[in-house]
Every structure is written in C-alpha cells, then in structure tokens.
Amino acid sequence: MAPRTMVAGNWKMNLGPAEAADFARDLTLPPSIRSEVALFPPALSLAALREELGEGPEVALGVQNVHWETSGAYTGELSVAMAAEAGATFVLVGHSERRHIFGEDDDDASRKVEAVLRGGLTPVLCVGETLEERKRGELSGVILRQLEAVLASGEVEDRITTEARLVVAYEPVWAIGTGETATPADASEAHRILRERLVSRLGDTVGQGVPILYGGSVKPDNAGDLLSAPDVNGVLVGGASLDPTSFARIVAQGG
Ligand code: PEP
C-alpha cells in the first residue's frame, strides 16, 4: 500500500526558541490535511515549538541529529532518549550537510539508525549523490550504497520489518540550498531505484510502505509537481520551511 504523504521541514541552524514560538503562532495549516507534517527545528527550539503548537498530533517534531550512544562523555551530542523526552518522534540521519561538512560516513549513519530504532523513534535516512557522482553515472550506486549501509545491520532489518518505522529522503546534494531542483522525472527515477531495493530487502508490504521523500530546493511553486510525481511520497523542505506561510502552502499541496 502506498504510504501516507509526508511534508517535513528541516530548519537546520535557524530559528531559536523565541523565533520557533513565533513560527508556531503564525502557522495556519489547511483544515483536514491528510499528510503527515513534521518539523525538525534546532534541538534547543524543540520545547518552545512543542509548547506553542500544542500537544495535538497535527505537527510531529524531530531532531536533526543524535549520537548512537545512550549517555556519556560525548560533548555537544544528544541521545535518542533526550530527543524523545523533549517531544521528538523523528530523527534525521545522514543529512548531506552532516556527511559533507561534518564528515559523517555510512557507518555513522548505520549506528545512528540502529540507535534511533532501538530508542523507539523513526529515522529519516537521507541519501543522495553529488553533482560529480551524478555526472559519472553513479546515481544508483551511491544511493543504494547509502541505503544498504543501514539495512546491512541485522537489528535494523529486523526492527524495520517488524515495526515498520523508516522514512527515506532522496536529497541530491547538488539541489540542496542551491535553488537547483531535480525535475519530477529525476526524483521519480531515484525513488524507483530506492523502492525496488526496499521491496527486495524488506518484502512487499514493508518495502512498499516506507515513505520516500524528495528534498532539494522545494518551494511552494514546485512542490505540487514534485508531490504528484510517480513514486514521490512527500518532501523534505529546507529554506522554504522557515517561513510559516510558505511551509503551509507546501503542506496544502500534499493533500
Ligand atoms: C534540506 O536541508 O534537507 C533541504 C532540502 O534544503 P533546501 O530545501 O533549502 O534545499
């Protein structure tokens, strides 16, 4: 069965607690949305955002990163349990900025997905090729390597198969924060490659149920075409999620 559409906003290192509360006050979502809506604020803004949004299920919250250990001497890091206690139900893992600016690799992503699933939250695994990789014809090799690195863990495979908690976000690195958007056909091609692998690894029911989001310069003006492209189950929005009006316009196009 096709997964429910998801519209998620990644605020990156933007909007502190007071600005997050302002965002929540100004956010007017369309009535009776069927999509799952999620926001990934900086962790320090999560409590203010949750409080101002209220406890309703309309907007789920997530954190942009976690450490795989449960506690200890890891200065600057957050555990899954802390994220959950603060109100997160989702965790971004392997975002391209984590991979390319902070040097995270596939092993880190694998350990993080394991920890997130063990802690009862849902990982949003980000995969995507650089422009050079795309030009060398490596799209499928790169995104499948990033996906397989995570599915290779027996624990991850078991938990996803039994608990059905995984979201994948295809985010071509060349389209993130650049204004350069993949065409709906580009997104569909990558999503189909990912879907085939999810089904072959996890079986039809679970594999078809994993939402695959597209991310990379999604704006109110291009969201509709991307959201209606074959095999695209939602969008992960960076810059355009910082403004409540533009985020709500994108959510409205998710149905
Ligand atoms: C992102 O951060 O995941 C993203 C897709 O950013 P932007 O929409 O700004 O390209």
XYZ file of N, CA and C and ligand atoms in Angstrom:
775
model
N 0.845 -1.206 0.000
C 0.000 0.000 0.000
C 0.879 1.255 0.000
N 0.518 2.265 -0.800
C 1.329 3.489 -0.854
C 1.307 4.183 0.502
N 2.455 4.664 0.958
C 2.481 5.332 2.265
C 1.753 6.677 2.239
N 1.406 7.121 3.439
C 0.788 8.436 3.585
C 1.800 9.519 3.175
N 1.321 10.556 2.499
C 2.216 11.651 2.095
C 2.782 12.335 3.339
N 4.052 12.712 3.248
C 4.681 13.396 4.386
C 5.321 14.699 3.901
N 5.086 15.763 4.642
C 5.728 17.049 4.338
C 6.525 17.452 5.580
N 7.852 17.524 5.416
C 8.712 17.775 6.577
C 9.568 19.010 6.318
N 9.832 19.755 7.388
C 10.664 20.953 7.287
C 11.912 20.805 8.135
N 13.071 21.002 7.507
C 14.353 20.942 8.215
C 14.867 22.372 8.370
N 14.854 22.857 9.607
C 15.251 24.256 9.832
C 16.763 24.445 9.892
N 17.509 23.371 9.946
C 18.977 23.466 10.059
C 19.334 24.369 11.261
N 20.364 25.212 11.146
C 20.750 26.040 12.304
C 20.063 27.412 12.198
N 18.732 27.374 12.175
C 17.926 28.593 12.067
C 16.768 28.510 13.046
N 16.309 29.641 13.504
C 15.144 29.820 14.378
C 15.393 29.274 15.797
N 15.812 30.186 16.656
C 15.982 29.871 18.073
C 14.629 29.740 18.753
N 14.594 29.505 20.070
C 13.332 29.243 20.762
C 12.267 30.339 20.567
N 12.652 31.613 20.663
C 11.638 32.668 20.529
C 11.101 32.714 19.101
N 12.001 32.556 18.123
C 11.550 32.569 16.718
C 10.708 31.331 16.392
N 11.053 30.226 17.038
C 10.270 28.996 16.810
C 8.844 29.178 17.338
N 8.733 29.831 18.492
C 7.395 30.081 19.055
C 6.614 31.029 18.131
N 7.295 32.042 17.595
C 6.626 32.952 16.639
C 6.139 32.172 15.415
N 6.990 31.285 14.926
C 6.623 30.473 13.749
C 5.328 29.711 14.045
N 5.287 29.078 15.228
C 4.110 28.256 15.572
C 2.858 29.127 15.643
N 3.004 30.325 16.205
C 1.840 31.223 16.312
C 1.346 31.635 14.922
N 2.301 31.770 13.979
C 1.927 32.257 12.641
C 1.546 31.130 11.680
N 1.706 29.895 12.109
C 1.452 28.768 11.198
C -0.038 28.444 11.146
N -0.614 28.578 9.969
C -2.012 28.171 9.807
C -2.052 27.073 8.768
N -2.270 25.863 9.236
C -2.309 24.741 8.298
C -3.704 24.626 7.709
N -3.782 24.133 6.476
C -5.103 23.973 5.872
C -5.943 22.996 6.704
N -7.277 23.187 6.732
C -8.105 22.271 7.515
C -8.077 20.866 6.913
N -8.260 19.900 7.747
C -8.322 18.470 7.380
C -7.227 18.014 6.414
N -5.969 18.267 6.818
C -4.869 17.751 5.999
C -4.755 16.248 6.228
N -4.462 15.547 5.151
C -4.272 14.100 5.279
C -2.794 13.747 5.406
N -1.902 14.673 5.008
C -0.462 14.382 5.059
C 0.042 14.356 6.486
N 1.129 13.628 6.678
C 1.866 13.708 7.939
C 2.775 14.937 7.834
N 2.714 15.826 8.823
C 3.532 17.047 8.790
C 4.545 16.960 9.932
N 5.800 17.258 9.615
C 6.835 17.187 10.666
C 7.800 18.353 10.512
N 8.295 18.823 11.650
C 9.300 19.889 11.646
C 10.533 19.424 12.412
N 11.696 19.803 11.890
C 12.975 19.478 12.528
C 13.655 20.798 12.903
N 13.318 21.362 14.063
C 13.962 22.613 14.500
C 15.330 22.295 15.102
N 16.152 23.301 15.390
C 17.333 23.039 16.222
C 16.849 22.435 17.535
N 17.597 21.520 18.117
C 17.124 20.812 19.316
C 16.749 21.784 20.438
N 17.474 22.912 20.526
C 17.182 23.856 21.615
C 15.834 24.551 21.436
N 15.278 24.506 20.239
C 13.987 25.162 19.993
C 12.810 24.198 20.079
N 13.113 22.931 20.285
C 12.051 21.921 20.209
C 10.972 22.128 21.278
N 11.388 22.388 22.501
C 10.396 22.519 23.578
C 9.500 23.731 23.354
N 10.102 24.851 22.937
C 9.301 26.067 22.701
C 8.314 25.839 21.566
N 8.773 25.134 20.542
C 7.905 24.872 19.392
C 6.763 23.943 19.806
N 7.094 22.881 20.569
C 6.063 21.925 21.006
C 5.018 22.645 21.852
N 5.498 23.503 22.756
C 4.563 24.186 23.654
C 3.614 25.087 22.865
N 4.160 25.809 21.915
C 3.331 26.761 21.176
C 2.404 26.060 20.184
N 2.862 24.913 19.643
C 1.996 24.172 18.707
C 0.879 23.446 19.446
N 1.100 23.188 20.730
C 0.129 22.398 21.495
C 0.435 20.926 21.304
N -0.302 20.086 22.026
C 0.028 18.661 22.035
C -0.623 17.889 20.899
N -1.417 18.577 20.087
C -2.164 17.868 19.038
C -1.254 17.104 18.099
N -1.783 16.111 17.421
C -0.967 15.263 16.554
C -0.686 15.902 15.193
N -1.182 17.136 14.984
C -1.131 17.715 13.644
C 0.298 17.877 13.102
N 1.210 18.317 13.986
C 2.599 18.502 13.558
C 3.509 17.676 14.464
N 4.196 16.714 13.880
C 5.167 15.927 14.645
C 6.499 16.665 14.639
N 7.324 16.383 15.631
C 8.626 17.052 15.696
C 9.755 16.032 15.631
N 10.893 16.522 15.171
C 12.059 15.653 15.118
C 13.316 16.447 15.401
N 14.421 15.723 15.615
C 15.719 16.389 15.759
C 16.560 16.100 14.511
N 17.571 16.949 14.323
C 18.350 16.885 13.080
C 19.525 15.914 13.170
N 19.803 15.439 14.390
C 20.966 14.573 14.578
C 20.902 13.974 15.976
N 21.485 12.801 16.161
C 21.671 12.242 17.512
C 23.008 11.505 17.526
N 23.456 11.166 18.727
C 24.594 10.250 18.854
C 24.037 8.853 19.088
N 24.832 7.838 18.739
C 24.320 6.457 18.868
C 24.439 5.905 20.283
N 25.291 6.530 21.117
C 25.399 6.040 22.500
C 24.233 6.588 23.323
N 23.963 5.939 24.448
C 22.809 6.370 25.241
C 23.158 7.502 26.209
N 24.435 7.597 26.616
C 24.876 8.688 27.507
C 26.393 8.633 27.568
N 26.989 9.624 28.205
C 28.432 9.548 28.421
C 29.169 10.791 27.994
N 30.483 10.640 27.876
C 31.365 11.778 27.615
C 31.426 12.049 26.105
N 30.383 12.663 25.587
C 30.296 12.983 24.150
C 29.866 14.441 24.033
N 30.773 15.330 24.392
C 30.462 16.756 24.462
C 29.783 17.259 23.184
N 28.678 17.920 23.384
C 27.982 18.523 22.244
C 26.943 17.622 21.610
N 26.845 16.379 22.073
C 25.931 15.435 21.416
C 24.619 15.273 22.186
N 23.643 14.679 21.524
C 22.313 14.406 22.117
C 22.021 12.922 21.994
N 21.363 12.358 23.005
C 20.970 10.946 22.876
C 19.551 10.853 22.322
N 19.206 9.668 21.860
C 17.851 9.429 21.348
C 16.827 9.633 22.470
N 17.157 9.134 23.675
C 16.196 9.261 24.785
C 15.935 10.731 25.125
N 16.988 11.562 25.064
C 16.789 13.000 25.341
C 15.880 13.621 24.288
N 16.105 13.232 23.035
C 15.274 13.773 21.946
C 13.826 13.359 22.160
N 13.628 12.104 22.547
C 12.257 11.604 22.759
C 11.604 12.348 23.917
N 12.365 12.547 25.001
C 11.802 13.233 26.176
C 11.387 14.667 25.829
N 12.141 15.287 24.908
C 11.817 16.668 24.520
C 10.656 16.732 23.525
N 10.184 15.575 23.060
C 8.992 15.581 22.191
C 9.248 15.165 20.762
N 10.477 14.691 20.468
C 10.759 14.268 19.090
C 10.220 12.865 18.841
N 9.690 12.660 17.643
C 9.334 11.295 17.240
C 10.141 10.867 16.002
N 10.779 11.838 15.350
C 11.597 11.537 14.160
C 13.032 12.022 14.392
N 13.976 11.412 13.688
C 15.374 11.870 13.723
C 15.936 11.837 12.297
N 16.484 12.958 11.848
C 17.193 12.950 10.554
C 18.520 12.223 10.752
N 18.853 11.368 9.810
C 20.143 10.666 9.873
C 20.819 10.793 8.510
N 22.091 11.154 8.543
C 22.877 11.175 7.304
C 22.510 12.295 6.353
N 21.997 13.413 6.892
C 21.731 14.561 6.016
C 23.034 14.925 5.292
N 22.934 15.415 4.076
C 24.161 15.658 3.299
C 25.080 16.668 3.978
N 24.501 17.608 4.758
C 25.391 18.548 5.460
C 26.155 17.826 6.571
N 25.558 16.833 7.204
C 26.285 16.030 8.199
C 27.384 15.227 7.498
N 27.054 14.683 6.321
C 28.040 13.852 5.619
C 29.178 14.714 5.066
N 28.814 15.853 4.416
C 29.839 16.588 3.668
C 30.523 17.688 4.459
N 29.867 18.261 5.463
C 30.536 19.299 6.265
C 31.176 18.663 7.502
N 30.466 17.695 8.109
C 30.964 17.140 9.369
C 31.605 15.757 9.213
N 31.719 15.296 7.980
C 32.477 14.071 7.717
C 31.805 12.786 8.181
N 30.495 12.780 8.354
C 29.832 11.528 8.755
C 29.837 10.551 7.589
N 29.999 9.281 7.902
C 30.025 8.287 6.827
C 28.895 7.276 6.993
N 28.903 6.290 6.115
C 27.834 5.289 6.137
C 27.798 4.513 7.451
N 28.973 4.275 8.068
C 28.989 3.542 9.346
C 28.307 4.367 10.432
N 28.555 5.677 10.428
C 27.889 6.547 11.409
C 26.375 6.480 11.198
N 25.962 6.572 9.931
C 24.518 6.542 9.638
C 23.923 5.225 10.126
N 24.634 4.148 9.916
C 24.127 2.835 10.327
C 23.970 2.764 11.848
N 25.008 3.217 12.570
C 24.927 3.187 14.047
C 23.794 4.075 14.548
N 23.593 5.213 13.870
C 22.543 6.143 14.314
C 21.152 5.566 14.042
N 20.968 4.974 12.879
C 19.650 4.394 12.581
C 19.344 3.283 13.598
N 20.350 2.463 13.911
C 20.164 1.409 14.912
C 19.712 2.008 16.253
N 20.420 3.073 16.682
C 20.103 3.692 17.972
C 18.709 4.320 17.970
N 18.358 4.940 16.853
C 17.047 5.604 16.765
C 15.933 4.563 16.856
N 16.091 3.469 16.125
C 15.056 2.419 16.150
C 14.973 1.783 17.534
N 16.146 1.546 18.139
C 16.180 0.941 19.484
C 15.484 1.852 20.484
N 15.608 3.157 20.273
C 15.011 4.133 21.197
C 13.549 4.419 20.889
N 12.988 3.752 19.903
C 11.553 3.877 19.645
C 11.159 5.043 18.755
N 12.143 5.753 18.167
C 11.806 6.856 17.262
C 11.954 6.383 15.803
N 11.565 7.253 14.884
C 11.618 6.883 13.461
C 12.745 7.627 12.760
N 13.687 6.884 12.179
C 14.765 7.568 11.449
C 14.298 8.029 10.070
N 14.767 9.213 9.678
C 14.565 9.691 8.306
C 15.954 9.652 7.675
N 16.237 8.591 6.960
C 17.570 8.389 6.387
C 17.704 9.177 5.089
N 18.677 10.113 5.073
C 18.872 10.940 3.877
C 19.967 10.328 3.007
N 19.668 10.202 1.732
C 20.650 9.683 0.781
C 20.678 10.623 -0.426
N 21.780 10.637 -1.150
C 21.814 11.497 -2.338
C 23.219 11.610 -2.887
N 23.289 11.824 -4.187
C 24.575 11.861 -4.885
C 25.040 13.303 -5.091
N 26.354 13.490 -5.177
C 26.891 14.816 -5.517
C 26.781 15.004 -7.043
N 27.039 16.224 -7.483
C 26.975 16.501 -8.929
C 28.019 15.672 -9.685
N 29.224 15.575 -9.108
C 30.291 14.806 -9.781
C 29.875 13.341 -9.901
N 29.299 12.801 -8.803
C 28.870 11.393 -8.850
C 27.783 11.201 -9.911
N 26.874 12.167 -9.972
C 25.797 12.064 -10.974
C 26.374 12.080 -12.395
N 27.335 13.014 -12.605
C 27.922 13.126 -13.947
C 28.667 11.849 -14.322
N 29.226 11.165 -13.321
C 29.938 9.909 -13.607
C 28.976 8.722 -13.729
N 27.673 8.993 -13.674
C 26.696 7.909 -13.831
C 26.558 7.044 -12.588
N 26.861 7.632 -11.406
C 26.881 6.823 -10.187
C 25.646 6.983 -9.296
N 24.586 7.610 -9.827
C 23.385 7.846 -9.010
C 22.966 6.592 -8.254
N 22.707 5.533 -9.000
C 22.153 4.364 -8.344
C 23.169 3.719 -7.396
N 24.440 3.671 -7.814
C 25.468 3.084 -6.950
C 25.564 3.815 -5.611
N 25.514 5.141 -5.650
C 25.693 5.915 -4.415
C 24.480 5.780 -3.494
N 23.281 5.957 -4.035
C 22.120 5.954 -3.133
C 21.842 4.544 -2.593
N 22.139 3.531 -3.413
C 21.932 2.168 -2.905
C 23.002 1.800 -1.876
N 24.225 2.306 -2.066
C 25.275 2.046 -1.058
C 24.869 2.670 0.283
N 24.346 3.909 0.215
C 23.946 4.594 1.460
C 22.772 3.875 2.130
N 21.839 3.358 1.342
C 20.704 2.622 1.903
C 21.155 1.271 2.464
N 21.977 0.558 1.678
C 22.433 -0.771 2.108
C 23.268 -0.706 3.377
N 24.035 0.380 3.538
C 24.885 0.504 4.724
C 24.034 0.400 5.978
N 22.809 0.879 5.884
C 21.902 0.884 7.038
C 21.160 -0.446 7.147
N 20.698 -0.955 6.001
C 19.932 -2.207 6.031
C 20.829 -3.405 6.344
N 22.151 -3.225 6.183
C 23.076 -4.343 6.428
C 23.049 -4.789 7.881
N 22.652 -3.914 8.781
C 22.577 -4.305 10.190
C 21.362 -5.214 10.380
N 21.621 -6.407 10.909
C 20.520 -7.357 11.134
C 19.467 -6.769 12.054
N 19.937 -6.023 13.068
C 18.989 -5.427 14.019
C 18.074 -4.428 13.306
N 18.663 -3.611 12.428
C 17.867 -2.612 11.700
C 16.844 -3.317 10.822
N 17.306 -4.321 10.078
C 16.403 -5.032 9.174
C 15.246 -5.660 9.970
N 15.578 -6.300 11.099
C 14.524 -6.938 11.924
C 13.537 -5.905 12.439
N 14.082 -4.814 12.972
C 13.182 -3.811 13.567
C 12.301 -3.162 12.501
N 12.885 -2.868 11.343
C 12.069 -2.230 10.299
C 11.004 -3.212 9.814
N 11.396 -4.466 9.690
C 10.436 -5.450 9.199
C 9.294 -5.641 10.185
N 9.613 -5.647 11.482
C 8.536 -5.913 12.445
C 7.818 -4.637 12.886
N 8.541 -3.517 12.918
C 7.921 -2.304 13.482
C 7.572 -1.271 12.406
N 8.029 -1.505 11.152
C 7.719 -0.623 10.026
C 7.990 0.846 10.333
N 9.172 1.121 10.898
C 9.495 2.528 11.181
C 10.739 2.930 10.410
N 10.563 3.525 9.249
C 11.683 4.079 8.474
C 11.098 5.035 7.448
N 11.761 6.173 7.291
C 11.455 7.093 6.191
C 12.778 7.293 5.464
N 12.743 7.324 4.142
C 13.955 7.604 3.368
C 13.741 8.940 2.661
N 14.766 9.780 2.642
C 14.674 11.048 1.910
C 15.758 11.049 0.835
N 15.337 11.144 -0.425
C 16.298 11.286 -1.517
C 16.573 12.772 -1.687
N 17.823 13.160 -1.394
C 18.194 14.576 -1.484
C 19.477 14.704 -2.293
N 19.348 14.941 -3.613
C 20.562 15.106 -4.407
C 21.355 16.297 -3.862
N 22.636 16.075 -3.581
C 23.435 17.105 -2.907
C 23.467 18.397 -3.727
N 23.470 18.252 -5.052
C 23.550 19.417 -5.939
C 22.275 20.263 -5.913
N 21.216 19.753 -5.298
C 19.951 20.500 -5.275
C 19.643 21.078 -3.894
N 20.531 20.853 -2.922
C 20.218 21.312 -1.561
C 20.739 22.720 -1.337
N 19.817 23.637 -1.083
C 20.177 25.019 -0.778
C 20.759 25.756 -1.970
N 20.604 25.213 -3.169
C 21.228 25.819 -4.347
C 20.210 26.509 -5.245
N 18.928 26.250 -5.021
C 17.909 26.782 -5.921
C 17.738 25.874 -7.133
N 18.625 24.898 -7.262
C 18.611 23.926 -8.372
C 17.727 22.758 -7.943
N 16.597 22.549 -8.610
C 15.715 21.452 -8.183
C 15.804 20.308 -9.164
N 15.775 19.085 -8.664
C 15.668 17.946 -9.572
C 14.303 18.047 -10.248
N 14.206 17.599 -11.485
C 12.894 17.589 -12.130
C 12.072 16.478 -11.470
N 10.738 16.547 -11.604
C 9.940 15.440 -11.077
C 10.397 14.099 -11.654
N 10.838 14.093 -12.934
C 11.293 12.825 -13.535
C 12.596 12.347 -12.877
N 13.508 13.291 -12.563
C 14.750 12.903 -11.860
C 14.414 12.287 -10.506
N 13.480 12.940 -9.795
C 13.118 12.442 -8.466
C 12.492 11.053 -8.590
N 11.577 10.896 -9.536
C 10.909 9.592 -9.705
C 11.904 8.485 -10.011
N 12.903 8.805 -10.849
C 13.882 7.775 -11.227
C 14.632 7.267 -9.975
N 15.097 8.233 -9.159
C 15.842 7.834 -7.955
C 14.929 7.099 -6.969
N 13.697 7.565 -6.846
C 12.773 6.942 -5.890
C 12.438 5.508 -6.311
N 12.330 5.309 -7.629
C 12.016 3.955 -8.111
C 13.176 2.996 -7.784
N 14.412 3.494 -7.933
C 15.585 2.669 -7.614
C 15.558 2.290 -6.121
N 15.251 3.277 -5.290
C 15.215 3.028 -3.843
C 14.064 2.082 -3.495
N 12.915 2.308 -4.104
C 11.738 1.470 -3.804
C 12.009 0.010 -4.142
N 12.615 -0.202 -5.326
C 12.888 -1.597 -5.729
C 13.772 -2.284 -4.695
N 14.777 -1.548 -4.208
C 15.676 -2.162 -3.239
C 14.973 -2.385 -1.893
N 14.147 -1.435 -1.495
C 13.423 -1.601 -0.221
C 12.525 -2.831 -0.288
N 11.859 -3.011 -1.418
C 10.961 -4.160 -1.559
C 11.763 -5.458 -1.592
N 12.900 -5.441 -2.319
C 13.644 -6.706 -2.400
C 14.271 -7.048 -1.043
N 14.603 -6.054 -0.237
C 15.236 -6.338 1.067
C 14.234 -6.571 2.192
N 13.079 -5.887 2.115
C 12.162 -5.909 3.273
C 10.837 -6.601 2.971
N 10.673 -7.032 1.732
C 9.404 -7.665 1.350
C 8.421 -6.607 0.867
N 7.382 -7.101 0.187
C 6.473 -6.185 -0.487
C 5.740 -5.254 0.481
N 5.143 -5.813 1.526
C 4.302 -4.981 2.396
C 5.112 -3.895 3.087
N 6.221 -4.290 3.716
C 7.015 -3.293 4.447
C 7.735 -2.368 3.462
N 8.322 -2.955 2.416
C 9.097 -2.171 1.452
C 8.253 -1.123 0.733
N 7.013 -1.482 0.405
C 6.138 -0.504 -0.268
C 5.653 0.565 0.711
N 5.687 0.254 1.993
C 5.127 1.179 2.989
C 6.100 2.247 3.469
N 7.388 2.129 3.098
C 8.370 3.127 3.569
C 8.196 4.405 2.739
N 7.864 5.540 3.369
C 7.737 6.771 2.582
C 9.102 7.191 2.034
N 9.152 7.562 0.766
C 10.389 8.110 0.186
C 10.107 9.567 -0.183
N 10.794 10.476 0.523
C 10.585 11.915 0.333
C 11.632 12.455 -0.638
N 11.280 13.511 -1.347
C 12.272 14.222 -2.152
C 12.666 15.502 -1.413
N 13.954 15.825 -1.423
C 14.403 17.085 -0.836
C 15.445 17.745 -1.706
N 15.370 19.067 -1.806
C 16.343 19.822 -2.592
C 15.644 20.982 -3.258
N 15.735 22.164 -2.595
C 15.144 23.403 -3.142
C 13.654 23.263 -3.458
N 12.922 22.576 -2.590
C 11.458 22.518 -2.740
C 10.886 23.849 -2.270
N 9.999 24.411 -3.078
C 9.377 25.708 -2.774
C 7.882 25.577 -3.048
N 7.077 26.555 -2.601
C 5.643 26.456 -2.889
C 5.366 26.302 -4.392
N 6.221 26.908 -5.227
C 5.942 26.882 -6.666
C 6.277 25.567 -7.367
N 7.160 24.757 -6.770
C 7.471 23.490 -7.459
C 6.990 22.265 -6.679
N 6.467 22.493 -5.457
C 6.091 21.364 -4.602
C 4.987 20.499 -5.220
N 4.012 21.142 -5.855
C 2.872 20.393 -6.407
C 3.340 19.371 -7.439
N 4.220 19.806 -8.366
C 4.694 18.888 -9.412
C 5.517 17.753 -8.811
N 6.345 18.101 -7.819
C 7.173 17.053 -7.208
C 6.303 16.065 -6.431
N 5.328 16.602 -5.698
C 4.481 15.727 -4.871
C 3.597 14.817 -5.717
N 3.316 15.244 -6.963
C 2.464 14.354 -7.761
C 3.281 13.463 -8.693
N 4.622 13.529 -8.606
C 5.449 12.669 -9.465
C 5.348 11.217 -8.984
N 5.385 10.266 -9.930
C 5.302 8.862 -9.537
C 6.388 8.488 -8.533
N 6.010 7.733 -7.535
C 6.924 7.213 -6.504
C 7.429 8.261 -5.511
N 6.961 9.493 -5.604
C 7.356 10.513 -4.612
C 6.263 10.556 -3.541
N 6.642 10.249 -2.308
C 5.646 10.155 -1.221
C 5.658 11.356 -0.292
N 6.421 12.375 -0.654
C 6.443 13.544 0.212
C 7.681 14.360 -0.058
N 7.860 15.418 0.721
C 9.014 16.299 0.513
C 9.663 16.662 1.848
N 10.981 16.847 1.784
C 11.746 17.362 2.922
C 12.235 18.741 2.475
N 11.797 19.756 3.207
C 11.979 21.139 2.761
C 12.950 21.851 3.699
N 13.960 22.492 3.151
C 14.885 23.261 3.977
C 14.449 24.713 4.048
N 15.074 25.557 3.225
C 14.865 27.010 3.271
C 13.401 27.434 3.308
N 12.566 26.817 2.490
C 11.163 27.263 2.399
C 10.332 26.829 3.607
N 10.931 26.059 4.524
C 10.162 25.687 5.728
C 10.357 26.705 6.852
N 11.219 27.705 6.613
C 11.488 28.681 7.682
C 10.405 29.738 7.783
N 9.617 29.836 6.742
C 8.543 30.826 6.740
C 7.206 30.086 6.860
N 6.403 30.414 7.894
C 5.178 29.628 8.116
C 4.209 29.665 6.942
N 4.179 30.801 6.229
C 3.240 30.878 5.101
C 3.688 29.974 3.962
N 4.990 30.014 3.646
C 5.429 29.175 2.525
C 5.373 27.700 2.924
N 5.674 27.383 4.199
C 5.572 25.979 4.618
C 4.120 25.495 4.513
N 3.189 26.327 4.970
C 1.765 25.932 4.909
C 1.315 25.752 3.464
N 1.851 26.578 2.559
C 1.467 26.427 1.135
C 1.971 25.093 0.581
N 3.137 24.680 1.043
C 3.657 23.376 0.578
C 2.822 22.243 1.188
N 2.521 22.372 2.481
C 1.691 21.330 3.138
C 0.354 21.182 2.401
N -0.211 22.313 1.997
C -1.537 22.271 1.335
C -1.469 21.440 0.055
N -0.288 21.428 -0.582
C -0.172 20.690 -1.841
C 0.048 19.191 -1.636
N 0.301 18.826 -0.375
C 0.445 17.390 -0.063
C -0.916 16.710 0.073
N -1.979 17.516 0.130
C -3.333 16.942 0.240
C -3.734 16.699 1.678
C 17.382 20.124 3.282
O 18.009 20.733 4.108
O 17.100 18.940 3.538
C 16.970 20.776 2.037
C 16.403 20.047 1.120
O 17.234 22.132 1.901
P 16.651 23.160 0.787
O 15.179 22.870 0.640
O 16.933 24.513 1.320
O 17.372 22.843 -0.488
